Amino acid sequence: MIAMLAAAASESASESAQQAVGFPSLFLLIVLGSLMPVVPTGALVSSAAVVGFHHKAPFTLLLVFCVAAFAAFLGDVALYWLGRRGVRSRNGSLWLRDRAPEQRLASAQRGLEQHGIAVLVVSRLVPAGRIPVMLACLLSQMHLRVFIRGDIPACLAWAGLYQAIGILGGSLFPEPWQGVALAVGLTVAISAGPSAWRRLRRP
């Protein structure tokens, strides 16, 4: 009996230690990925959801969702604030412009004119859609408060989508690494699919 209690306590301590390291790391990486779109943030959220699904610890998946959504929101707001300063400068938001092709920027501007801040939600869910829409918001001189109102549901929807992918991967396989592999594969396919399709359609 004592051995069982000791084993349970050891397992609980191990899970607590993993969470103490894992959640701050997840938070920082998603903030970094929102500021510099080179970190695969969607894959991070899906992988964390797979691990949380297999741990079956109370509230783990809820924590993954909250951490992911809040980190994405902070990163977006920080990038938008920096972008507003850049737009006012002599050279403008060159860093954002370099990542927003003219055709996609024009499409984002049309979407913003037709649908307002609702387009922010779609931009978070469409691969490579966030930066063109954010730049369109900057060029339209959208106030930060208005951007925040649109970005909150966008980040919640984004976190929910990639967590759902992780839960799907975790539910299909008995081992966490198998679910992580599937989740990462799906997120990479989602991210790379539209670009690959556009290349194939070029004459």
Coordinates of N, CA and C in Angstrom, one line a residue:
M1 N 0.8 -1.2 0.0 CA 0.0 0.0 0.0 C 0.9 1.3 0.0
I2 N 1.9 1.2 0.9 CA 2.8 2.4 1.0 C 3.5 2.6 -0.4
A3 N 3.9 1.4 -0.9 CA 4.6 1.5 -2.2 C 3.8 2.1 -3.3
M4 N 2.5 1.7 -3.3 CA 1.5 2.2 -4.3 C 1.4 3.8 -4.1
L5 N 1.3 4.2 -2.9 CA 1.1 5.6 -2.6 C 2.4 6.4 -3.0
A6 N 3.5 5.8 -2.7 CA 4.8 6.4 -3.1 C 4.9 6.5 -4.6
A7 N 4.5 5.5 -5.3 CA 4.5 5.5 -6.8 C 3.6 6.5 -7.4
A8 N 2.4 6.6 -6.8 CA 1.4 7.6 -7.2 C 2.0 9.0 -7.0
A9 N 2.6 9.2 -5.8 CA 3.1 10.5 -5.5 C 4.3 10.9 -6.4
S10 N 5.1 9.9 -6.7 CA 6.2 10.1 -7.6 C 5.7 10.5 -9.0
E11 N 4.7 9.8 -9.5 CA 4.1 10.1 -10.8 C 3.5 11.4 -10.9
S12 N 2.8 11.8 -9.8 CA 2.2 13.1 -9.7 C 3.3 14.2 -9.7
A13 N 4.4 14.0 -9.0 CA 5.4 15.0 -8.9 C 6.1 15.1 -10.3
S14 N 6.2 14.0 -11.0 CA 6.9 14.0 -12.3 C 6.0 14.8 -13.3
E15 N 4.7 14.6 -13.2 CA 3.8 15.3 -14.1 C 3.8 16.8 -13.8
S16 N 3.8 17.2 -12.5 CA 3.9 18.6 -12.1 C 5.1 19.2 -12.6
A17 N 6.3 18.5 -12.5 CA 7.5 19.0 -13.0 C 7.5 19.3 -14.5
Q18 N 6.9 18.3 -15.2 CA 6.8 18.4 -16.7 C 5.9 19.6 -17.0
Q19 N 4.8 19.8 -16.3 CA 4.0 21.0 -16.6 C 4.7 22.3 -16.2
A20 N 5.4 22.3 -15.1 CA 6.1 23.5 -14.7 C 7.1 24.0 -15.8
V21 N 7.7 23.0 -16.5 CA 8.6 23.3 -17.6 C 7.9 23.5 -18.9
G22 N 6.9 22.6 -19.2 CA 6.3 22.6 -20.5 C 5.4 23.8 -20.8
F23 N 4.6 24.3 -19.9 CA 3.7 25.4 -20.1 C 4.4 26.7 -20.4
P24 N 5.4 27.1 -19.5 CA 6.2 28.3 -19.8 C 6.9 28.2 -21.2
S25 N 7.4 27.1 -21.5 CA 8.1 26.9 -22.8 C 7.1 27.1 -23.9
L26 N 5.9 26.4 -23.8 CA 4.9 26.6 -24.8 C 4.5 28.0 -25.0
F27 N 4.3 28.7 -23.9 CA 3.9 30.1 -23.9 C 5.0 31.0 -24.6
L28 N 6.2 30.8 -24.3 CA 7.3 31.6 -24.8 C 7.5 31.4 -26.3
L29 N 7.4 30.1 -26.7 CA 7.6 29.7 -28.1 C 6.5 30.3 -29.0
I30 N 5.2 30.2 -28.5 CA 4.1 30.8 -29.2 C 4.2 32.3 -29.4
V31 N 4.6 33.0 -28.3 CA 4.8 34.4 -28.4 C 5.8 34.7 -29.4
L32 N 7.0 34.0 -29.3 CA 8.0 34.2 -30.3 C 7.6 33.9 -31.7
G33 N 6.8 32.8 -31.9 CA 6.3 32.5 -33.2 C 5.3 33.5 -33.8
S34 N 4.6 34.2 -32.9 CA 3.7 35.2 -33.3 C 4.4 36.5 -33.8
L35 N 5.5 36.7 -33.1 CA 6.3 37.9 -33.5 C 7.2 37.6 -34.7
M36 N 7.7 36.4 -34.8 CA 8.6 36.0 -35.9 C 8.0 34.7 -36.5
P37 N 7.3 34.8 -37.6 CA 6.6 33.6 -38.1 C 7.5 32.6 -38.7
V38 N 8.4 32.1 -37.9 CA 9.3 31.0 -38.3 C 9.2 29.8 -37.4
V39 N 8.5 30.0 -36.3 CA 8.3 28.9 -35.3 C 6.9 28.3 -35.6
P40 N 6.9 27.0 -35.8 CA 5.6 26.3 -36.2 C 4.7 26.3 -35.0
T41 N 4.0 27.4 -34.7 CA 3.2 27.4 -33.5 C 2.0 26.5 -33.5
G42 N 1.4 26.3 -34.6 CA 0.3 25.3 -34.7 C 0.7 23.9 -34.3
A43 N 1.9 23.5 -34.8 CA 2.4 22.2 -34.5 C 2.7 22.1 -33.0
L44 N 3.2 23.2 -32.4 CA 3.5 23.2 -30.9 C 2.2 22.9 -30.1
V45 N 1.1 23.6 -30.5 CA -0.2 23.5 -29.8 C -0.7 22.1 -30.0
S46 N -0.7 21.6 -31.2 CA -1.2 20.2 -31.4 C -0.4 19.2 -30.7
S47 N 1.0 19.3 -30.6 CA 1.8 18.4 -29.9 C 1.5 18.4 -28.4
A48 N 1.4 19.6 -27.9 CA 1.0 19.8 -26.5 C -0.3 19.1 -26.2
A49 N -1.3 19.3 -27.1 CA -2.6 18.7 -26.9 C -2.5 17.2 -26.9
V50 N -1.7 16.6 -27.7 CA -1.5 15.1 -27.8 C -1.0 14.7 -26.4
V51 N 0.1 15.3 -25.9 CA 0.6 14.9 -24.6 C -0.4 15.1 -23.5
G52 N -1.1 16.2 -23.5 CA -2.1 16.4 -22.5 C -3.2 15.4 -22.6
F53 N -3.6 15.0 -23.8 CA -4.7 13.9 -24.0 C -4.2 12.6 -23.3
H54 N -3.0 12.2 -23.5 CA -2.5 11.0 -23.0 C -2.2 11.0 -21.5
H55 N -1.9 12.2 -21.0 CA -1.6 12.2 -19.5 C -2.9 12.1 -18.7
K56 N -4.0 12.5 -19.4 CA -5.3 12.4 -18.7 C -5.3 13.2 -17.4
A57 N -4.5 14.2 -17.2 CA -4.5 14.9 -16.0 C -5.6 16.0 -16.1
P58 N -6.2 16.2 -14.9 CA -7.4 17.2 -14.9 C -6.9 18.6 -15.4
F59 N -7.7 19.1 -16.2 CA -7.5 20.5 -16.7 C -6.3 20.7 -17.6
T60 N -5.6 19.6 -18.0 CA -4.4 19.8 -18.8 C -4.7 20.4 -20.2
L61 N -5.7 19.8 -20.8 CA -6.1 20.3 -22.1 C -6.6 21.8 -22.0
L62 N -7.3 22.1 -21.0 CA -7.8 23.4 -20.8 C -6.7 24.4 -20.7
L63 N -5.6 24.0 -19.9 CA -4.4 24.8 -19.7 C -3.7 25.0 -21.1
V64 N -3.6 23.9 -21.9 CA -3.0 24.1 -23.2 C -3.7 25.1 -24.0
F65 N -5.0 25.0 -24.0 CA -5.9 25.9 -24.8 C -5.7 27.4 -24.3
C66 N -5.7 27.6 -23.0 CA -5.6 28.9 -22.5 C -4.2 29.5 -22.7
V67 N -3.2 28.7 -22.5 CA -1.8 29.2 -22.7 C -1.6 29.5 -24.2
A68 N -2.1 28.7 -25.1 CA -1.9 28.9 -26.5 C -2.6 30.2 -27.0
A69 N -3.8 30.3 -26.6 CA -4.6 31.5 -27.0 C -4.1 32.8 -26.5
F70 N -3.7 32.8 -25.2 CA -3.2 34.0 -24.5 C -1.8 34.4 -25.1
A71 N -0.9 33.4 -25.4 CA 0.4 33.7 -25.9 C 0.2 34.2 -27.4
A72 N -0.6 33.6 -28.2 CA -0.9 34.1 -29.5 C -1.4 35.5 -29.5
F73 N -2.3 35.8 -28.6 CA -2.9 37.1 -28.5 C -1.8 38.1 -28.1
L74 N -1.0 37.8 -27.1 CA 0.1 38.8 -26.7 C 1.1 39.0 -27.9
G75 N 1.4 37.9 -28.6 CA 2.3 38.1 -29.7 C 1.7 38.9 -30.8
D76 N 0.5 38.7 -31.1 CA -0.2 39.5 -32.1 C -0.3 41.0 -31.8
V77 N -0.7 41.2 -30.5 CA -0.8 42.6 -30.1 C 0.6 43.3 -30.1
A78 N 1.6 42.6 -29.6 CA 3.0 43.2 -29.6 C 3.4 43.5 -31.1
L79 N 3.1 42.6 -32.0 CA 3.5 42.8 -33.4 C 2.8 43.9 -34.0
Y80 N 1.5 44.0 -33.7 CA 0.7 45.1 -34.2 C 1.1 46.4 -33.7
W81 N 1.4 46.5 -32.4 CA 1.9 47.7 -31.8 C 3.3 48.1 -32.5
L82 N 4.2 47.2 -32.7 CA 5.4 47.5 -33.3 C 5.1 47.9 -34.8
G83 N 4.2 47.3 -35.4 CA 3.8 47.6 -36.8 C 3.3 49.1 -36.9
R84 N 2.5 49.5 -35.9 CA 2.0 50.9 -35.9 C 3.1 51.9 -35.8
R85 N 4.1 51.6 -35.1 CA 5.3 52.4 -35.0 C 6.0 52.4 -36.3
G86 N 6.1 51.3 -36.9 CA 6.8 51.2 -38.2 C 6.1 51.9 -39.3
V87 N 4.8 51.9 -39.3 CA 4.0 52.6 -40.4 C 4.3 54.1 -40.3
R88 N 4.4 54.6 -39.1 CA 4.7 56.0 -38.9 C 6.1 56.4 -39.3
S89 N 7.0 55.4 -39.3 CA 8.4 55.8 -39.6 C 8.6 56.1 -41.1
R90 N 9.8 56.5 -41.4 CA 10.1 56.9 -42.8 C 10.0 55.7 -43.8
N91 N 10.5 54.6 -43.3 CA 10.6 53.4 -44.2 C 9.3 52.5 -44.1
G92 N 8.4 52.8 -43.2 CA 7.2 52.0 -43.1 C 7.5 50.7 -42.5
S93 N 6.5 49.8 -42.5 CA 6.6 48.4 -42.0 C 7.2 47.5 -43.0
L94 N 8.5 47.7 -43.3 CA 9.2 47.0 -44.3 C 9.2 45.5 -44.0
W95 N 9.5 45.1 -42.7 CA 9.6 43.7 -42.3 C 8.2 43.0 -42.6
L96 N 7.1 43.6 -42.3 CA 5.8 43.0 -42.6 C 5.5 43.0 -44.1
R97 N 5.9 44.1 -44.8 CA 5.7 44.1 -46.2 C 6.4 43.0 -46.9
D98 N 7.6 42.7 -46.5 CA 8.4 41.6 -47.1 C 7.7 40.3 -47.0
R99 N 6.8 40.1 -46.0 CA 6.1 38.8 -45.8 C 4.7 38.9 -46.3
A100 N 4.3 39.9 -47.0 CA 3.0 40.0 -47.5 C 3.0 40.4 -49.0
P101 N 3.0 39.4 -49.9 CA 3.0 39.6 -51.3 C 1.8 40.6 -51.7
E102 N 2.1 41.4 -52.7 CA 1.1 42.4 -53.1 C -0.3 41.8 -53.4
Q103 N -0.3 40.7 -54.0 CA -1.6 40.1 -54.4 C -2.4 39.7 -53.1
R104 N -1.7 39.1 -52.1 CA -2.3 38.7 -50.9 C -2.7 39.9 -50.1
L105 N -1.9 40.9 -50.1 CA -2.2 42.2 -49.4 C -3.4 42.8 -50.0
A106 N -3.5 42.9 -51.3 CA -4.7 43.4 -51.9 C -6.0 42.6 -51.6
S107 N -5.9 41.3 -51.5 CA -7.0 40.5 -51.1 C -7.4 40.7 -49.7
A108 N -6.4 40.9 -48.8 CA -6.7 41.2 -47.4 C -7.3 42.5 -47.2
Q109 N -6.9 43.5 -48.0 CA -7.5 44.8 -47.9 C -9.0 44.8 -48.4
R110 N -9.3 44.0 -49.4 CA -10.7 43.9 -49.9 C -11.5 43.2 -48.8
G111 N -10.9 42.1 -48.2 CA -11.7 41.4 -47.1 C -11.9 42.3 -45.9
L112 N -10.9 43.2 -45.6 CA -11.1 44.1 -44.5 C -12.2 45.1 -44.8
E113 N -12.2 45.6 -46.0 CA -13.3 46.6 -46.4 C -14.7 46.0 -46.3
Q114 N -14.8 44.7 -46.7 CA -16.1 44.1 -46.9 C -16.6 43.5 -45.5
H115 N -15.7 43.0 -44.7 CA -16.1 42.2 -43.5 C -15.6 42.8 -42.2
G116 N -14.8 43.8 -42.3 CA -14.3 44.5 -41.0 C -13.4 43.5 -40.2
I117 N -13.4 43.7 -38.9 CA -12.5 42.9 -38.1 C -12.8 41.4 -38.1
A118 N -14.0 41.0 -38.6 CA -14.2 39.6 -38.7 C -13.2 38.8 -39.5
V119 N -12.6 39.6 -40.4 CA -11.6 38.9 -41.3 C -10.3 38.5 -40.5
L120 N -10.1 39.1 -39.3 CA -9.0 38.6 -38.4 C -9.1 37.2 -38.0
V121 N -10.4 36.7 -37.8 CA -10.6 35.4 -37.4 C -10.2 34.4 -38.5
V122 N -10.6 34.7 -39.7 CA -10.2 33.9 -40.9 C -8.7 33.9 -41.1
S123 N -8.1 35.1 -40.9 CA -6.7 35.2 -41.2 C -5.9 34.3 -40.2
R124 N -6.3 34.1 -39.0 CA -5.6 33.3 -38.1 C -5.8 31.8 -38.5
L125 N -6.8 31.4 -39.2 CA -7.0 30.0 -39.5 C -6.5 29.7 -40.9
V126 N -6.3 30.6 -41.7 CA -5.8 30.4 -43.1 C -4.3 30.4 -43.1
P127 N -3.6 29.4 -43.6 CA -2.1 29.5 -43.6 C -1.6 30.7 -44.3
A128 N -0.6 31.4 -43.6 CA 0.0 32.6 -44.2 C -1.0 33.7 -44.4
G129 N -2.1 33.7 -43.7 CA -3.1 34.7 -43.9 C -3.0 35.8 -42.8
R130 N -2.3 35.6 -41.7 CA -2.3 36.5 -40.6 C -1.5 37.8 -41.0
I131 N -0.3 37.7 -41.6 CA 0.5 38.9 -41.8 C -0.1 39.8 -42.8
P132 N -0.6 39.3 -44.0 CA -1.3 40.3 -44.9 C -2.5 41.0 -44.3
V133 N -3.3 40.3 -43.5 CA -4.4 41.0 -42.9 C -4.0 42.0 -41.9
M134 N -2.9 41.6 -41.1 CA -2.4 42.6 -40.1 C -1.9 43.8 -40.8
L135 N -1.2 43.6 -41.9 CA -0.6 44.8 -42.6 C -1.7 45.6 -43.2
A136 N -2.8 45.0 -43.7 CA -4.0 45.7 -44.2 C -4.6 46.5 -43.1
C137 N -4.7 46.0 -41.9 CA -5.2 46.7 -40.7 C -4.3 47.9 -40.4
L138 N -3.0 47.7 -40.5 CA -2.0 48.8 -40.2 C -2.2 49.9 -41.3
L139 N -2.3 49.6 -42.5 CA -2.4 50.6 -43.6 C -3.7 51.3 -43.5
S140 N -4.7 50.7 -43.0 CA -6.0 51.4 -42.8 C -6.1 52.2 -41.5
Q141 N -4.9 52.2 -40.8 CA -4.8 52.9 -39.5 C -5.9 52.5 -38.5
M142 N -6.1 51.2 -38.5 CA -7.0 50.6 -37.5 C -6.4 50.9 -36.1
H143 N -7.3 51.3 -35.2 CA -6.8 51.6 -33.8 C -6.5 50.3 -33.1
L144 N -5.5 50.3 -32.2 CA -5.1 49.1 -31.5 C -6.3 48.4 -30.8
R145 N -7.2 49.2 -30.2 CA -8.3 48.7 -29.4 C -9.3 47.9 -30.4
V146 N -9.5 48.4 -31.6 CA -10.3 47.7 -32.5 C -9.6 46.4 -33.0
F147 N -8.3 46.4 -33.2 CA -7.6 45.2 -33.6 C -7.7 44.2 -32.5
I148 N -7.6 44.6 -31.2 CA -7.7 43.7 -30.1 C -9.1 43.0 -30.1
R149 N -10.2 43.7 -30.3 CA -11.5 43.2 -30.3 C -11.6 42.0 -31.4
G150 N -11.0 42.2 -32.5 CA -11.0 41.2 -33.5 C -10.0 40.0 -33.3
D151 N -8.9 40.4 -32.6 CA -7.9 39.4 -32.4 C -8.2 38.4 -31.3
I152 N -9.0 38.8 -30.3 CA -9.4 37.8 -29.2 C -10.1 36.6 -29.8
P153 N -11.2 36.7 -30.5 CA -11.9 35.5 -31.1 C -11.0 34.8 -32.1
A154 N -10.1 35.5 -32.8 CA -9.2 34.9 -33.7 C -8.2 34.0 -33.0
C155 N -7.7 34.4 -31.9 CA -6.7 33.6 -31.2 C -7.4 32.4 -30.5
L156 N -8.6 32.6 -30.0 CA -9.4 31.5 -29.4 C -9.7 30.4 -30.5
A157 N -10.1 30.9 -31.7 CA -10.5 29.9 -32.7 C -9.2 29.2 -33.2
W158 N -8.1 29.9 -33.3 CA -6.8 29.3 -33.7 C -6.4 28.2 -32.7
A159 N -6.4 28.6 -31.4 CA -6.0 27.6 -30.4 C -6.9 26.4 -30.4
G160 N -8.2 26.6 -30.5 CA -9.2 25.5 -30.6 C -8.9 24.6 -31.7
L161 N -8.7 25.1 -32.9 CA -8.4 24.3 -34.1 C -7.2 23.4 -33.9
Y162 N -6.1 24.0 -33.5 CA -4.9 23.2 -33.5 C -4.9 22.2 -32.3
Q163 N -5.6 22.6 -31.2 CA -5.8 21.6 -30.1 C -6.7 20.5 -30.6
A164 N -7.7 20.7 -31.4 CA -8.5 19.6 -31.9 C -7.7 18.7 -32.7
I165 N -6.8 19.2 -33.5 CA -5.9 18.4 -34.3 C -5.1 17.5 -33.4
G166 N -4.6 18.0 -32.3 CA -3.8 17.3 -31.4 C -4.6 16.2 -30.7
I167 N -5.8 16.5 -30.3 CA -6.7 15.5 -29.6 C -7.0 14.4 -30.6
L168 N -7.3 14.8 -31.9 CA -7.5 13.7 -32.9 C -6.3 12.8 -33.0
G169 N -5.1 13.4 -33.1 CA -3.9 12.5 -33.2 C -3.7 11.7 -31.9
G170 N -4.0 12.2 -30.8 CA -3.8 11.5 -29.5 C -4.8 10.4 -29.4
S171 N -6.0 10.5 -29.9 CA -7.1 9.5 -29.8 C -6.9 8.4 -30.7
L172 N -6.1 8.6 -31.8 CA -6.0 7.5 -32.8 C -4.8 6.5 -32.5
F173 N -3.9 6.9 -31.6 CA -2.7 6.1 -31.4 C -2.5 5.9 -29.9
P174 N -2.0 4.7 -29.5 CA -1.8 4.4 -28.1 C -0.6 5.1 -27.5
E175 N 0.4 5.5 -28.3 CA 1.6 6.1 -27.9 C 1.6 7.6 -28.2
P176 N 2.0 8.4 -27.2 CA 2.0 9.9 -27.5 C 2.8 10.3 -28.7
W177 N 4.0 9.7 -28.9 CA 4.9 10.1 -30.0 C 4.2 9.8 -31.4
Q178 N 3.4 8.8 -31.4 CA 2.7 8.5 -32.7 C 1.6 9.6 -33.0
G179 N 0.9 10.0 -31.9 CA 0.0 11.1 -32.1 C 0.6 12.4 -32.4
V180 N 1.8 12.7 -31.8 CA 2.6 13.9 -32.1 C 3.0 13.9 -33.5
A181 N 3.5 12.8 -34.0 CA 3.9 12.7 -35.4 C 2.8 13.0 -36.4
L182 N 1.6 12.4 -36.1 CA 0.4 12.7 -36.9 C 0.0 14.2 -36.9
A183 N 0.0 14.7 -35.7 CA -0.4 16.1 -35.5 C 0.5 17.0 -36.2
V184 N 1.8 16.8 -36.1 CA 2.8 17.6 -36.8 C 2.7 17.5 -38.3
G185 N 2.5 16.3 -38.7 CA 2.3 16.1 -40.2 C 1.1 16.8 -40.7
L186 N 0.0 16.8 -39.9 CA -1.3 17.5 -40.4 C -1.1 19.0 -40.4
T187 N -0.4 19.5 -39.4 CA -0.2 21.0 -39.3 C 0.7 21.4 -40.4
V188 N 1.8 20.6 -40.7 CA 2.7 21.0 -41.8 C 1.9 20.9 -43.1
A189 N 1.1 19.9 -43.3 CA 0.3 19.8 -44.5 C -0.7 21.0 -44.7
I190 N -1.3 21.4 -43.6 CA -2.2 22.5 -43.6 C -1.5 23.8 -44.0
S191 N -0.3 24.0 -43.4 CA 0.5 25.2 -43.7 C 1.1 25.2 -45.1
A192 N 1.6 24.1 -45.5 CA 2.3 24.0 -46.8 C 1.3 23.8 -48.0
G193 N 0.1 23.2 -47.7 CA -0.8 22.9 -48.8 C -1.1 24.0 -49.7
P194 N -1.6 25.2 -49.2 CA -2.0 26.2 -50.2 C -0.8 26.7 -51.1
S195 N 0.4 26.8 -50.5 CA 1.5 27.3 -51.3 C 1.8 26.3 -52.4
A196 N 1.8 25.0 -52.0 CA 2.1 23.9 -53.0 C 1.0 23.9 -54.1
W197 N -0.2 24.2 -53.7 CA -1.3 24.2 -54.7 C -1.1 25.3 -55.7
R198 N -0.7 26.5 -55.2 CA -0.5 27.7 -56.0 C 0.6 27.4 -57.0
R199 N 1.7 26.8 -56.5 CA 2.8 26.5 -57.4 C 2.4 25.5 -58.5
L200 N 1.6 24.5 -58.2 CA 1.1 23.5 -59.2 C 0.2 24.2 -60.2
R201 N -0.5 25.2 -59.9 CA -1.5 25.8 -60.8 C -0.8 26.8 -61.7
R202 N 0.4 27.2 -61.4 CA 1.2 28.2 -62.2 C 1.5 27.5 -63.6
P203 N 1.3 28.2 -64.7 CA 1.5 27.7 -66.0 C 3.0 27.5 -66.2

